[in-house]
Every structure is written in structure tokens, then in C-alpha cells.
Short mmCIF file of C-alpha atoms in Angstrom, two decimals:
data_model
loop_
_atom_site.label_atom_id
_atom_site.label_comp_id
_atom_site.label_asym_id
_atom_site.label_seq_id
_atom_site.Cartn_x
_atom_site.Cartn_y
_atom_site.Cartn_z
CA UNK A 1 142.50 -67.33 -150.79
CA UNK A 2 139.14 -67.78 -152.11
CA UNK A 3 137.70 -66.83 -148.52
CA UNK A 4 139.26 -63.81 -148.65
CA UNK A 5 138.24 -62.09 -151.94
CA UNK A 6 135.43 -60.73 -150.13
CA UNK A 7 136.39 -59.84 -146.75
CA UNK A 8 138.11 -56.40 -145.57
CA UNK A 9 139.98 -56.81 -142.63
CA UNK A 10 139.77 -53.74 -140.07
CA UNK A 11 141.76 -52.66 -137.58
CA UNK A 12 140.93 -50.08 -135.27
CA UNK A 13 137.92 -49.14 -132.87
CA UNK A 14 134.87 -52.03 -133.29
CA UNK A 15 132.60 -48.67 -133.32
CA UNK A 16 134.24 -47.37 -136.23
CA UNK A 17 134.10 -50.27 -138.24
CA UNK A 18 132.58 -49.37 -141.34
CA UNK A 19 130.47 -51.53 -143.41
CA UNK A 20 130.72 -51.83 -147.53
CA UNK A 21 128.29 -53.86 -150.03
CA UNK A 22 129.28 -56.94 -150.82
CA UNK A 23 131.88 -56.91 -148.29
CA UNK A 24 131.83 -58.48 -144.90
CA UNK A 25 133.88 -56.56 -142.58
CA UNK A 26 135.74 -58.52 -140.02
CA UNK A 27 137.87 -56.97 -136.95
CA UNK A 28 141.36 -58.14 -136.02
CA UNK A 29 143.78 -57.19 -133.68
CA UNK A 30 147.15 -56.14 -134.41
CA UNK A 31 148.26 -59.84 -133.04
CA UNK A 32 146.30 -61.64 -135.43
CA UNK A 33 146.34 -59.89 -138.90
CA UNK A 34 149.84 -61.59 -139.73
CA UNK A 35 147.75 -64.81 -139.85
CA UNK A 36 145.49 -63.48 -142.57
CA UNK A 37 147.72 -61.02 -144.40
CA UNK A 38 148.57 -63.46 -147.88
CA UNK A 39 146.54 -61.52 -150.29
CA UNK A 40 144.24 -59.68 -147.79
CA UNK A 41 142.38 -56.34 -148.06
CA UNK A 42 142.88 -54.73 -145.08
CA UNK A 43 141.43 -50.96 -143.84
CA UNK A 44 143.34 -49.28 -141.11
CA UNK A 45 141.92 -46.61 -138.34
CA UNK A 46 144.06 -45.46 -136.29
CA UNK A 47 145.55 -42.43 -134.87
CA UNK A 48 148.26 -41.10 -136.77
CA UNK A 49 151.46 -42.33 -135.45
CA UNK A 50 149.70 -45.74 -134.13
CA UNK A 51 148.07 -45.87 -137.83
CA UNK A 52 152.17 -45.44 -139.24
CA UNK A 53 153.83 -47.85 -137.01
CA UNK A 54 150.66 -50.50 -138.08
CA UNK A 55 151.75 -49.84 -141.78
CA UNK A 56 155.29 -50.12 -141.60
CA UNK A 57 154.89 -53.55 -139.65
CA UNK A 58 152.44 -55.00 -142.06
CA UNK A 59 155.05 -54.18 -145.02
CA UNK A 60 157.61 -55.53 -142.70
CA UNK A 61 155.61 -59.08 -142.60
CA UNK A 62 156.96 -61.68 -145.30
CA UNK A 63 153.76 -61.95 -147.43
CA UNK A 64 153.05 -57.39 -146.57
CA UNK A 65 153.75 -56.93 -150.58
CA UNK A 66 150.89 -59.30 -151.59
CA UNK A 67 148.38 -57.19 -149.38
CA UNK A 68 146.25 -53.74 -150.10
CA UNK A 69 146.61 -51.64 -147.26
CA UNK A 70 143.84 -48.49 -147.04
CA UNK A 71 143.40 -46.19 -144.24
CA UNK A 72 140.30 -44.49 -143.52
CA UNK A 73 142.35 -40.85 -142.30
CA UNK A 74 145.72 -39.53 -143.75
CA UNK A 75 148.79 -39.66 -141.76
CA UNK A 76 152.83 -39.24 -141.96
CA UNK A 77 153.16 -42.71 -143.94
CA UNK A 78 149.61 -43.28 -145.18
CA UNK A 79 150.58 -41.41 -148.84
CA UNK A 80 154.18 -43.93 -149.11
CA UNK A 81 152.90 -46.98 -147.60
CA UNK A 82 149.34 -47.44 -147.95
CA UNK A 83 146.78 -47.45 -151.06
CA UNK A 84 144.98 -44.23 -149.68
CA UNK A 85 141.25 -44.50 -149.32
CA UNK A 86 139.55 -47.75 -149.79
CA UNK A 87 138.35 -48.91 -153.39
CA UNK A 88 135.86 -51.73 -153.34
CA UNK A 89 136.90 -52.60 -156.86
CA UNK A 90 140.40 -52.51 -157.00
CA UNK A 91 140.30 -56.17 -155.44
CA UNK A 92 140.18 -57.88 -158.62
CA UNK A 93 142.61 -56.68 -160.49
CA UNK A 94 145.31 -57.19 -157.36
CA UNK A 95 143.76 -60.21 -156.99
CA UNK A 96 144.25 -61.59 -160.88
CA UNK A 97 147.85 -60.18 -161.17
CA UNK A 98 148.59 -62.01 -157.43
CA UNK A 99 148.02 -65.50 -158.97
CA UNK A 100 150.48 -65.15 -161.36
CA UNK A 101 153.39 -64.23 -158.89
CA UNK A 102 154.92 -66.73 -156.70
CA UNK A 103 154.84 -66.67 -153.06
CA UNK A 104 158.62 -65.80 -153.02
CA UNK A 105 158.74 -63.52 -155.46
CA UNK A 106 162.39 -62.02 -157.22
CA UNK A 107 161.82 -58.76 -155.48
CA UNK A 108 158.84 -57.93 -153.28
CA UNK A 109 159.49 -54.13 -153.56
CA UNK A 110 158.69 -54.47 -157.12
CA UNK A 111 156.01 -57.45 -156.57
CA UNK A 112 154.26 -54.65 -154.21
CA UNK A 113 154.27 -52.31 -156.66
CA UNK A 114 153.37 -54.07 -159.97
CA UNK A 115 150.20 -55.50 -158.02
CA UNK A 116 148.31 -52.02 -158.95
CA UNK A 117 149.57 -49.82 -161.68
CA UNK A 118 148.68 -46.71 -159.10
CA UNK A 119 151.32 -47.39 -156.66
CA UNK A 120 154.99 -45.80 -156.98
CA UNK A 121 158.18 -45.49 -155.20
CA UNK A 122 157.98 -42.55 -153.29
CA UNK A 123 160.80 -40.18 -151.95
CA UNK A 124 159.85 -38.59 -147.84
CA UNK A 125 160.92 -35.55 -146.69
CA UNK A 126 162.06 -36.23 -143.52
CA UNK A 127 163.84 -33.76 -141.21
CA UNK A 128 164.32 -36.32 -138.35
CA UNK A 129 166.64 -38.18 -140.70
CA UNK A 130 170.43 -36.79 -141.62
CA UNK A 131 169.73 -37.78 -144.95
CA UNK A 132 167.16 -35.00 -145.02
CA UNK A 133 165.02 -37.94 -147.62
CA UNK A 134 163.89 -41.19 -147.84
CA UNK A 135 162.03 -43.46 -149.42
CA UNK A 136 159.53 -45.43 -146.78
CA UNK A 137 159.29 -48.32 -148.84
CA UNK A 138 162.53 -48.99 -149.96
CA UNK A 139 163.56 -48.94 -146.30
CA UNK A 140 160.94 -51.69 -145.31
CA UNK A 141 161.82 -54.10 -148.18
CA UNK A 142 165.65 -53.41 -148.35
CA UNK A 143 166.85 -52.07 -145.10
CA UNK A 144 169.68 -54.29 -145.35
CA UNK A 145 170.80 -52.27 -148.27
CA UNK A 146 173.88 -50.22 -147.01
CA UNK A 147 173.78 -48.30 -150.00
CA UNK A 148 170.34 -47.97 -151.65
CA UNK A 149 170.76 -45.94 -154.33
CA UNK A 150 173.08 -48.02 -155.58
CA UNK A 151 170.29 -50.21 -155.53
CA UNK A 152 168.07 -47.56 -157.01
CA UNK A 153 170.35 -46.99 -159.69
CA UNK A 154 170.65 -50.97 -160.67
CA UNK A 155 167.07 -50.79 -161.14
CA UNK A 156 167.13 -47.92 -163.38
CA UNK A 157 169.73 -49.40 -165.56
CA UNK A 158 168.18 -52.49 -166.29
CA UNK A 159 164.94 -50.77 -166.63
CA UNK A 160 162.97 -52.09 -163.80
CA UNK A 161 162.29 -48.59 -162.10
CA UNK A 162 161.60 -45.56 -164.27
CA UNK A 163 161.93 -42.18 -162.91
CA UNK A 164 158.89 -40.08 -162.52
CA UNK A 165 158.54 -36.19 -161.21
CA UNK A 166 162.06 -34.68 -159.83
CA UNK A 167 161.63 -33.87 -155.88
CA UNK A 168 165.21 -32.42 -154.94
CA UNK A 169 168.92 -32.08 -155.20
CA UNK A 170 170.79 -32.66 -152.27
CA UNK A 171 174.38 -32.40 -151.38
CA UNK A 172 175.84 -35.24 -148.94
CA UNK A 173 178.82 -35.32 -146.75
CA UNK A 174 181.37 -37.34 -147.96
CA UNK A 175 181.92 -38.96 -144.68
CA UNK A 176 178.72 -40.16 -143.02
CA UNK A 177 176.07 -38.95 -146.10
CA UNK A 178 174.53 -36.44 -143.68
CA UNK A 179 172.52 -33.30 -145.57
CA UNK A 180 172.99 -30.81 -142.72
CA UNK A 181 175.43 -28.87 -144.01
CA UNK A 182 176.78 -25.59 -143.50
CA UNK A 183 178.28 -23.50 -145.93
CA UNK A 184 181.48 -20.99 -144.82
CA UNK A 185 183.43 -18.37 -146.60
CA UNK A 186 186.80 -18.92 -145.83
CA UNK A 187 190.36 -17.08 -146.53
CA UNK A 188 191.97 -18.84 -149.68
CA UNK A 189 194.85 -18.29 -148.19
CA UNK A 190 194.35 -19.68 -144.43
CA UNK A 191 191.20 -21.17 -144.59
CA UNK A 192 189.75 -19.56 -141.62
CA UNK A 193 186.17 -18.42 -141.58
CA UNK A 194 187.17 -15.73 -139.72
CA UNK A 195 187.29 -12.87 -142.25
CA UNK A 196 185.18 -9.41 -142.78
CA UNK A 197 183.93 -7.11 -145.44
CA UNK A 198 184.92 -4.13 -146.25
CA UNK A 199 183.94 -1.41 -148.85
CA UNK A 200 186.81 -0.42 -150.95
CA UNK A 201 187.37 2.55 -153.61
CA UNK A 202 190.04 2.46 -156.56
CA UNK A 203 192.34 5.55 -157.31
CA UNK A 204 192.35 5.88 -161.36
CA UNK A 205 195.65 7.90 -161.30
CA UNK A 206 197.89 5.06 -159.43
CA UNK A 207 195.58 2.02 -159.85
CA UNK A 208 195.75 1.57 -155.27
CA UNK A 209 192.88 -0.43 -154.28
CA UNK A 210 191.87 0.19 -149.99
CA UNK A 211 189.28 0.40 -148.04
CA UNK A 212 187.56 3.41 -148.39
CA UNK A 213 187.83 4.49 -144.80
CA UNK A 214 191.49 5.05 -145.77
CA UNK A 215 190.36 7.14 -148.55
CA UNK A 216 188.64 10.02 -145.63
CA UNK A 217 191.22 10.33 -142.95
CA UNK A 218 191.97 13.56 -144.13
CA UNK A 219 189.80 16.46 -144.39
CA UNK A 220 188.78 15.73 -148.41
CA UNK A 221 188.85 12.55 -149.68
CA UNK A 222 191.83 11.78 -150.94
CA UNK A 223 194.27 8.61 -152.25
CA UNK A 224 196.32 7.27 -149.52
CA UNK A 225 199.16 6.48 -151.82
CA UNK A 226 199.47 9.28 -154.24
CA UNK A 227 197.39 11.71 -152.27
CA UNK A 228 195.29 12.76 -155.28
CA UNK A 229 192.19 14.65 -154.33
CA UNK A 230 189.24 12.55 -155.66
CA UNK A 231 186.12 14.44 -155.99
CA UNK A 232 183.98 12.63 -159.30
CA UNK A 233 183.06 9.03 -158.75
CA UNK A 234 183.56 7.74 -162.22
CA UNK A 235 186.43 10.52 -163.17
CA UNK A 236 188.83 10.08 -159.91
CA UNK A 237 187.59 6.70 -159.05
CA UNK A 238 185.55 4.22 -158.50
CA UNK A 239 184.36 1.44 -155.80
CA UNK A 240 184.90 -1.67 -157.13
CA UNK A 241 183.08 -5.24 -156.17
CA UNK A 242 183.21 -5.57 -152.16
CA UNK A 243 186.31 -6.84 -151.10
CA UNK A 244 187.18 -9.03 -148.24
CA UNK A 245 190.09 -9.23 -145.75
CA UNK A 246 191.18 -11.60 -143.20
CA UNK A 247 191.40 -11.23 -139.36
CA UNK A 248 193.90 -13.53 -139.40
CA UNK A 249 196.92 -13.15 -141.33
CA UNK A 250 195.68 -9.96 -142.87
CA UNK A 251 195.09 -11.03 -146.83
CA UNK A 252 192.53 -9.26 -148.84
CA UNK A 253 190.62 -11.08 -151.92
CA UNK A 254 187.43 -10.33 -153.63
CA UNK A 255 186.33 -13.77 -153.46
CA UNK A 256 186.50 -16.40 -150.95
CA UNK A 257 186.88 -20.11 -150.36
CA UNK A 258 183.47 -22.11 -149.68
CA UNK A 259 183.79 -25.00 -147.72
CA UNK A 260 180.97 -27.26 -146.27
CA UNK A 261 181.16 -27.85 -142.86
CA UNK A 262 178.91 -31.03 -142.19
CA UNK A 263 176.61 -30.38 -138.41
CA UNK A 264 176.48 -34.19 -138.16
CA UNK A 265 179.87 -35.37 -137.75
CA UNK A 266 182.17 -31.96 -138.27
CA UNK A 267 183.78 -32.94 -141.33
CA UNK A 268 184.83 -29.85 -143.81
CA UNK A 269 185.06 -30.52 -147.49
CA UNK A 270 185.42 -28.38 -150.27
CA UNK A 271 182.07 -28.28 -152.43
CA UNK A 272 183.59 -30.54 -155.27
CA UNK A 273 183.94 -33.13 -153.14
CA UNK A 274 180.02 -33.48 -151.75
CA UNK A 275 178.21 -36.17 -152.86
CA UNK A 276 175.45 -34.81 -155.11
CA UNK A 277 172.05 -36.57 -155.15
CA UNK A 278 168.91 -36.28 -156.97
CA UNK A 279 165.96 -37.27 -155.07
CA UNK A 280 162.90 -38.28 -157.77
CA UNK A 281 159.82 -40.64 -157.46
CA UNK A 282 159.53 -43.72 -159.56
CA UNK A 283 157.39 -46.37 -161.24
CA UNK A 284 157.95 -49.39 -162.44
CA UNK A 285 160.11 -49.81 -165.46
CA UNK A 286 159.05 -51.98 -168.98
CA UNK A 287 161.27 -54.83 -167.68
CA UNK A 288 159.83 -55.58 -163.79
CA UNK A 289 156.89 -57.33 -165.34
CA UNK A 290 159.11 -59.72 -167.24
CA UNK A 291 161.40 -60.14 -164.06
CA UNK A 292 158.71 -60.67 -162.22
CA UNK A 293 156.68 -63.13 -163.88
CA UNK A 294 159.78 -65.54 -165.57
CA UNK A 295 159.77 -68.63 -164.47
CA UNK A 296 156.40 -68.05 -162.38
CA UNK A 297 153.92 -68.02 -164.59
CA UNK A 298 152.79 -70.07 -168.07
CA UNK A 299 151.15 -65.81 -168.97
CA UNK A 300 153.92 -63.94 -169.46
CA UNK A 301 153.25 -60.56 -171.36
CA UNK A 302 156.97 -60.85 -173.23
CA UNK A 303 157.56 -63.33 -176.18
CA UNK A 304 157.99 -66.49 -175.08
CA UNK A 305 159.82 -68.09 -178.60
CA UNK A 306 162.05 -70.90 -178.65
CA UNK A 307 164.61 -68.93 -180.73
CA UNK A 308 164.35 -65.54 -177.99
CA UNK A 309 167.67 -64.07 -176.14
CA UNK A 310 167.92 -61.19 -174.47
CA UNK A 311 168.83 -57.71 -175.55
CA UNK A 312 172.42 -57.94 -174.79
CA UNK A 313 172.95 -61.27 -176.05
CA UNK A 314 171.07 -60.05 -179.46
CA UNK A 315 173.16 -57.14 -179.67
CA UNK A 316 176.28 -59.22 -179.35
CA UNK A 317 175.13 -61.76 -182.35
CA UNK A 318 174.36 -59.10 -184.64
CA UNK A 319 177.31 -57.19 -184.59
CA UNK A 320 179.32 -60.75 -185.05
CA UNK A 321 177.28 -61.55 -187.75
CA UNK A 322 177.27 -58.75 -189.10
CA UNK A 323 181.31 -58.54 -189.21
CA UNK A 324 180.73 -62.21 -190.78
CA UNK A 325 178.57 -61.35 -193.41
CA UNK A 326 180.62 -58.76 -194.36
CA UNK A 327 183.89 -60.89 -194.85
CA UNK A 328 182.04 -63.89 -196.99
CA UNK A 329 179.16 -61.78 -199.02
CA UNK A 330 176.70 -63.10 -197.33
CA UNK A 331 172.58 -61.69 -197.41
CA UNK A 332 171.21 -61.54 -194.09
CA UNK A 333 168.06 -59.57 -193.09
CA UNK A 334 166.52 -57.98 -189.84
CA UNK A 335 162.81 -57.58 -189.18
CA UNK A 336 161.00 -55.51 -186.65
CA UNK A 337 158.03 -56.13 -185.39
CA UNK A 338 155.74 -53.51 -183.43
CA UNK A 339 153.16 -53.69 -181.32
CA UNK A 340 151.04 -50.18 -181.71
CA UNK A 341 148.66 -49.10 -178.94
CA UNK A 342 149.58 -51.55 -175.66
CA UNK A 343 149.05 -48.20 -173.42
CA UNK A 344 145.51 -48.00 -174.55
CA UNK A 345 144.70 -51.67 -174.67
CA UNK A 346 145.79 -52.41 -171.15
CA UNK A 347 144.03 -49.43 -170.21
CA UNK A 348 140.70 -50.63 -171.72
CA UNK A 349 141.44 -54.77 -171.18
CA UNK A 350 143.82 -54.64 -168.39
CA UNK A 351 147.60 -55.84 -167.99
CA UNK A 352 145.70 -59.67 -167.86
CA UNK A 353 144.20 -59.42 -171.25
CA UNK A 354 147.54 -58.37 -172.36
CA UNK A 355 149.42 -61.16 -170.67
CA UNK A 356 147.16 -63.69 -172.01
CA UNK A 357 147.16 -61.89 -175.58
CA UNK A 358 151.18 -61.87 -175.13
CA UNK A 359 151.16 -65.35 -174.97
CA UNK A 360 148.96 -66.31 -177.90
CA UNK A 361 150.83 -63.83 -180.28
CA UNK A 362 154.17 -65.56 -179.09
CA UNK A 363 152.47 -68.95 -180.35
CA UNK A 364 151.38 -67.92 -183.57
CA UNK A 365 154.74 -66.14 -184.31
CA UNK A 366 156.77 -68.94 -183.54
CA UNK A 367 155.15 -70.68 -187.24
CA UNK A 368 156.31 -68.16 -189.35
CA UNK A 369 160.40 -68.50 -188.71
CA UNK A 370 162.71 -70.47 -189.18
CA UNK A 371 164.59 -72.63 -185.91
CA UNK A 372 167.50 -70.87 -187.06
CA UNK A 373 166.08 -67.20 -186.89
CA UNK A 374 167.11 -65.25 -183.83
CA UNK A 375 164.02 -63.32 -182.03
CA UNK A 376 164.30 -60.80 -179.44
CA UNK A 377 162.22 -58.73 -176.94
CA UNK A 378 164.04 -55.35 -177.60
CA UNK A 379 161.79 -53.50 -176.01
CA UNK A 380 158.31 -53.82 -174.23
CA UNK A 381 156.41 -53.85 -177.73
CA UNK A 382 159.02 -54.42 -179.67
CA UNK A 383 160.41 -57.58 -181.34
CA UNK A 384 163.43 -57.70 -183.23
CA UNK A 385 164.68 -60.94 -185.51
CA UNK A 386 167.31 -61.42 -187.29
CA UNK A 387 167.62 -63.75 -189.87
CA UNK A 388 170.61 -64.82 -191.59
CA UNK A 389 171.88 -66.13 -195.18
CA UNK A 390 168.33 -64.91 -195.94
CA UNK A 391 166.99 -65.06 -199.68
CA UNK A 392 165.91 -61.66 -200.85
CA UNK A 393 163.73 -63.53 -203.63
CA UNK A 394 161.86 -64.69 -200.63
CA UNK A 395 161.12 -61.28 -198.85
CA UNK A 396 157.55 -61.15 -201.00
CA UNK A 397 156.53 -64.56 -199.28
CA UNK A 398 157.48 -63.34 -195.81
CA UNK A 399 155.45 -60.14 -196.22
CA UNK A 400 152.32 -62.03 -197.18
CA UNK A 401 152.70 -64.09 -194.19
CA UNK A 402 153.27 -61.29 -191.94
CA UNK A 403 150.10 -60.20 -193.40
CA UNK A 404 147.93 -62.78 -192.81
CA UNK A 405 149.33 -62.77 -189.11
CA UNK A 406 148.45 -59.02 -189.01
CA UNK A 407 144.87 -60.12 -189.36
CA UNK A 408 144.71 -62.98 -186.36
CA UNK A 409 144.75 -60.29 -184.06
CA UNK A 410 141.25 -60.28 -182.67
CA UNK A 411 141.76 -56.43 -180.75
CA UNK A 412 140.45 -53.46 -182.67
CA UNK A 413 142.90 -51.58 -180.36
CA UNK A 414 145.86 -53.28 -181.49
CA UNK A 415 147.86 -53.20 -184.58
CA UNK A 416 151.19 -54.34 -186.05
CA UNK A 417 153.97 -52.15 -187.48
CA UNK A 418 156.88 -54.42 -189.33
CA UNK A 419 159.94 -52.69 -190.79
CA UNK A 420 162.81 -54.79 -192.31
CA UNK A 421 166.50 -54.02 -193.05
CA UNK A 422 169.00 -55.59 -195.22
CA UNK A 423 172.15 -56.91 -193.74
CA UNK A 424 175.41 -56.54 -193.68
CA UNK A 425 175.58 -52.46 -193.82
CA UNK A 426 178.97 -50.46 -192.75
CA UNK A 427 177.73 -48.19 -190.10
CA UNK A 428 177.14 -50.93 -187.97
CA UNK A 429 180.25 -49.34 -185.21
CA UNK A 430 178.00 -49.11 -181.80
CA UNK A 431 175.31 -51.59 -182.16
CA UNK A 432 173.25 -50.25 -179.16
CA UNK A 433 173.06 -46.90 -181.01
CA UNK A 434 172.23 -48.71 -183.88
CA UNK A 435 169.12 -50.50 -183.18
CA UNK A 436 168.16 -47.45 -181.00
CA UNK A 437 168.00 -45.53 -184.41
CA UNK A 438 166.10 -48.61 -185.96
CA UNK A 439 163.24 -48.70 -183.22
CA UNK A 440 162.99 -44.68 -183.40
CA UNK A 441 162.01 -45.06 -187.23
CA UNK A 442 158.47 -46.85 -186.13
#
């Protein structure tokens, strides 16, 4: 890997290969770049749909997600699959966060992306498609997905993917998912498109409603069912909303019957029935690093306590103790602890120095509690712990020591917010609602 820190692999023209300080440029073929692609920083030059089909088969390769990929011109795919123009610098930092991951990482969509904080899941517009969108990269590292925003939506939920700017809403045929769709007025009470407009007046003295072309077949215009004389729009009558009739069995309504009439495969549905889709980019959520990096890695920027479950798991103990507590009197409390200003300390140290910082807090934590004490990771900077049949007379003692923990962090960037609440309380119903409330008061 070490060999490769420093050397930009090119492919294209050998009289277009460009040359960068402190890089050493080195041309490949498409045959060979496979061989080197683990970690590589490679630069691309190549006309545009040559330049495409290169970047869709180096994401294709197993190890494509561990690679940066720049291209020296812009093309169809180069903004979805590609890291844009080169950066000499961005090396590092790809290069830091790629020794943490393992070779076979838990998702190498989301490996790919969380290897530079600029990259995001990007939706295509593509006309070619029946889907009328698509996202380029999902495609590559889950085309085996038959449904992938099923997929998309998983990822949402458990807050691995976080959606970013709104693209498009998109109705889908219910039968093969195709977005060419035409829309048809139709006779509600035949359902054939074959119907026509008409312009229609209203008689005020008997209420008849006809087209108005039956209103001037004599020599005034006049009502063709009480023959009044109508001369004042507004006085004799009046033309309602444009009506409609049907060439087919003759019915007249003022509104008709959409129905969607897919191009692809000829199946009608009524509008209700379309699939509806919102098409939006994405980034990574505050829970891919942790997926990512379990079980991979001793620098893991989420607690690492003996006494840690997960969100769901805490959720589930407190309400149960809570219930408990309740029943036999007893004094339990709940601390939060809150981690102010990550944004701007990873932005000034990097997502490294916060790894590394993660795991140092997590040690220094763990003295303060008890082995009974429950921790959790509620959210990214956010740790919640619950600890029960806990002294009040004590509370004094566990501030001071919260205290003097406050002032072990070594960042002037960082601070600590704690907020405590005394247990068992009564409006403890939905505990997910509950806690949400909690972490809002910070």
C-alpha cells in the first residue's frame, strides 16, 4: 500500500499524461489497473462514453470502493461516479480512514462513500431508462437489488443514509415501475377516452343545461326547453364551467375520469393506484461510521463501554425499569451526556482525530460508573446512562466527578453538556418520544 501513496495511476493517451509534484505518474492499460486498484489514486482521460464505461467497471471491481477515481474532462457519469477533478491532497485523508476499514467491508456502497466526506449518493436523470431516474452508484454496488429503494429506505431508517436536496416526484406504473405515463380523460361512465367538449349555457327560468349551439337554432337565442328568449348574460342565463359529453354512449359530465395509461407495457390504472416516488440525493447518515468500523477497527468514533447497548435495547430497559421502579418506590436516575461542537472539530482535526479522541473519552468514562450502570450511544454525540436504585445524597459527588472529567478534555473546540433526570416519572407512555424530548432540551 505504502508504494502507492504516491503514485497516480493514468489511463488514457501517454501524450496526455499529466505530471503533478510529488507525484509520479504511471500509465496503465485498462487490462492492468484491476491489479493495482486496492487503495489506488487513479486519473482517467478519456472520451466521454469510453471515460463512463472505464468508471462504471472500476466501481464494478471488488476492491473499486477503496479507490479515488478523478477524470481530467466531465462526462455523463463523471459527476455520480468519479471524485471530479484531481486533488493532490485529498490522498491522505482517504488513505487514513482506508486503514481502519477491512478489506470486506459491511457495505462497500457506504465504505465508498464514508472514505471522503465530499462524496454522496446521487440520483441520474436518465431518459434511456423507464424508470425515468437512477442512482449510478447504487446500481454498481447493488444491482442485485430487485427493489432498491427498499434498500434505500432500510438505510434511512436505521440512519445510515440521510437525505439531502429533493430532485423529483415521480409516479410509477404499478405493473412494471415504468415512468412513461400518459394521462387520459375518460367518461366516468364508460371509461372511454373518446369524449369532446362542448360549451354549454344555463336557462335561469327552467334550470336546462345544453350546449349552447342548441341555444341559436332559431333566429334569437332562445331556451330549447321552455323557449324563453334570453337576451342578458347574467339576467337570462349564464354559461357555466365547460362541460363534456361522450361519443360513445352519449353521457355528459363536467368532470372526467383520469386514468394513466403506462407507454411501457399498456397497463391503465386509476391515479390512486401509481406508485409515488420521491427521488432525493443522500449522504451518509450518523450511524454508517459505527456500522462501518465495528468489529474492524480498535478507533471507533462511538463509545466503546463495557456497560453500552444499543438504542433499542436502551429504550426497552428503561421503560421496564421504569414500570419497576414505579411498583416498589424505587430512586433511579438518568444522565445525559453531550458532546458540543463535533461538526467543527472534525472540520478543523478531521474524522481521525475524532475517532482517536472517541476512543480515549470512552476510556476515561468507563471510571466514573458503576458495572451496573447502563450506557448508551443515543445519538452521534450523545450518551445516555441510566442508573438505577441510585442515591440522590450522592448526586453532589457525581457532579464533581463529571467535572473533573469535563476538564481532561484536551480540545478547546470541544465541550461537555450533562443534564440528569430523576426516575421513575408517569409520562413515561412512548419511550422513543420520550428521550427524543430529553435530547431536544440540550
Amino acid at each position: 500500500m505504502s508504494d502507492k501513496l504516491r503514485t497516480l495511476f493514468f489511463i488514457g493517451e501517454a501524450k496526455d499524461r499529466p505530471q503533478f509534484d510529488g507525484w509520479v505518474t504511471s500509465l496503465v492499460n485498462e487490462s492492468e489497473i484491476e491489479e493495482y486498484l486496492y487503495g489506488a489514486t487513479v486519473l482517467i482521460d478519456l472520451p466521454n462514453t469510453a471515460q463512463d464505461k472505464m468508471l462504471e467497471k472500476l466501481h464494478i471491481s471488488q476492491v473499486g470502493w477503496s479507490s479515488q477515481i478523478f477524470v481530467n474532462r466531465p462526462s455523463k457519469l463523471s459527476d455520480y461516479l468519479s471524485d471530479g477533478e484531481f486533488e493532490p491532497e485529498s490522498y491522505r485523508c482517504h488513505h487514513q480512514k482506508l486503514s481502519l476499514l477491512s478489506q470486506s467491508p459491511n457495505d462497500k456502497l457506504l465504505a465508498y462513500l464514508w472514505l471522503l466526506k465530499e462524496r454522496s449518493l446521487r440520483v441520474n436523470k436518465d431518459t434511456s431508462n423507464k424508470s425515468l431516474y437512477r442512482y449510478p452508484l447504487l446500481n454498481i454496488y447493488h444491482n442485485s437489488e430487485r427493489t432498491p429503494f427498499k434498500y434505500i429506505h432500510k438505510l434511512e431508517n436505521t440512519l445510515l443514509l440521510e437525505g439531502t436536496q429533493f430532485i423529483d416526484r415521480v409516479r410509477h406504473c404499478k405493473s412494471c415501475e415504468s415512468g412513461y405515463l400518459n394521462y387520459i380523460d375518460t367518461c366516468p361512465s364508460c371509461n372511454t377516452g373518446d369524449i369532446r367538449s362542448f360549451d354549454a349555457l344555463h336557462c335561469f327560468t327552467c334550470g336546462h343545461v345544453d350546449d349552447s349551439e342548441e341555444f341559436t337554432k332559431l333566429s334569437s337565442m332562445s331556451c330549447p326547453n321552455c323557449q324563453t328568449k334570453l337576451k342578458h348574460i347574467g339576467v337570462d342565463y349564464d354559461r357555466p364551467l365547460e362541460m363534456l359529453t361522450c361519443n360513445q354512449c352519449a353521457n355528459e359530465f363536467s368532470e372526467a375520469h383520469v386514468v394513466a395509461s403506462c407507454l411501457s407495457c399498456e397497463t391503465k390504472s386509476s391515479t390512486e393506484s401509481l406508485q409515488v416516488r420521491n427521488y432525493r440525493d443522500f449522504k451518509l447518515g450518523e450511524n454508517a461510521q459505527k456500522y462501518l468500523l465495528d468489529d474492524n477497527s480498535g478507533f471507533i468514533a462511538n463509545l466503546n463501554l463495557t456497560t453500552a447497548v444499543e438504542p433499542q435495547v436502551f429504550e426497552a430497559l428503561l421503560d421496564w425499569k421504569n414500570k419497576l421502579s414505579n411498583r416498589h418506590d424505587h430512586s433511579d436516575l438518568l444522565l445525559g451526556i453531550k458532546l458540543l461542537n463535533v461538526g467543527e472539530f472534525t472540520e478543523s482535526e478531521g474524522e481521525i482525530a475524532f475517532i482517536e479522541f472517541m476512543a480515549k473519552f470512552s476510556e476515561q468514562l468507563e471510571t466514573i460508573f458503576r458495572t451496573t450502570d447502563v450506557s448508551c450511544q443515543y445519538e452521534q454525540d450523545l450518551v445516555m446512562i441510566l442508573l438505577p436504585h441510585f442515591d440522590v445524597n450522592f448526586l453532589s459527588t457525581l457532579e464533581t466527578r463529571l467535572a473533573d472529567f469535563a476538564e481532561l478534555i484536551e480540545s478547546p473546540i470541544l465541550n461537555l453538556s450533562v443534564k440528569h433526570w430523576h426516575l421513575p416519572v408517569t409520562d413515561l407512555t412512548k419511550v422513543n418520544h420520550w428521550l427524543k424530548n430529553k435530547s431536544s432540551e440540550f
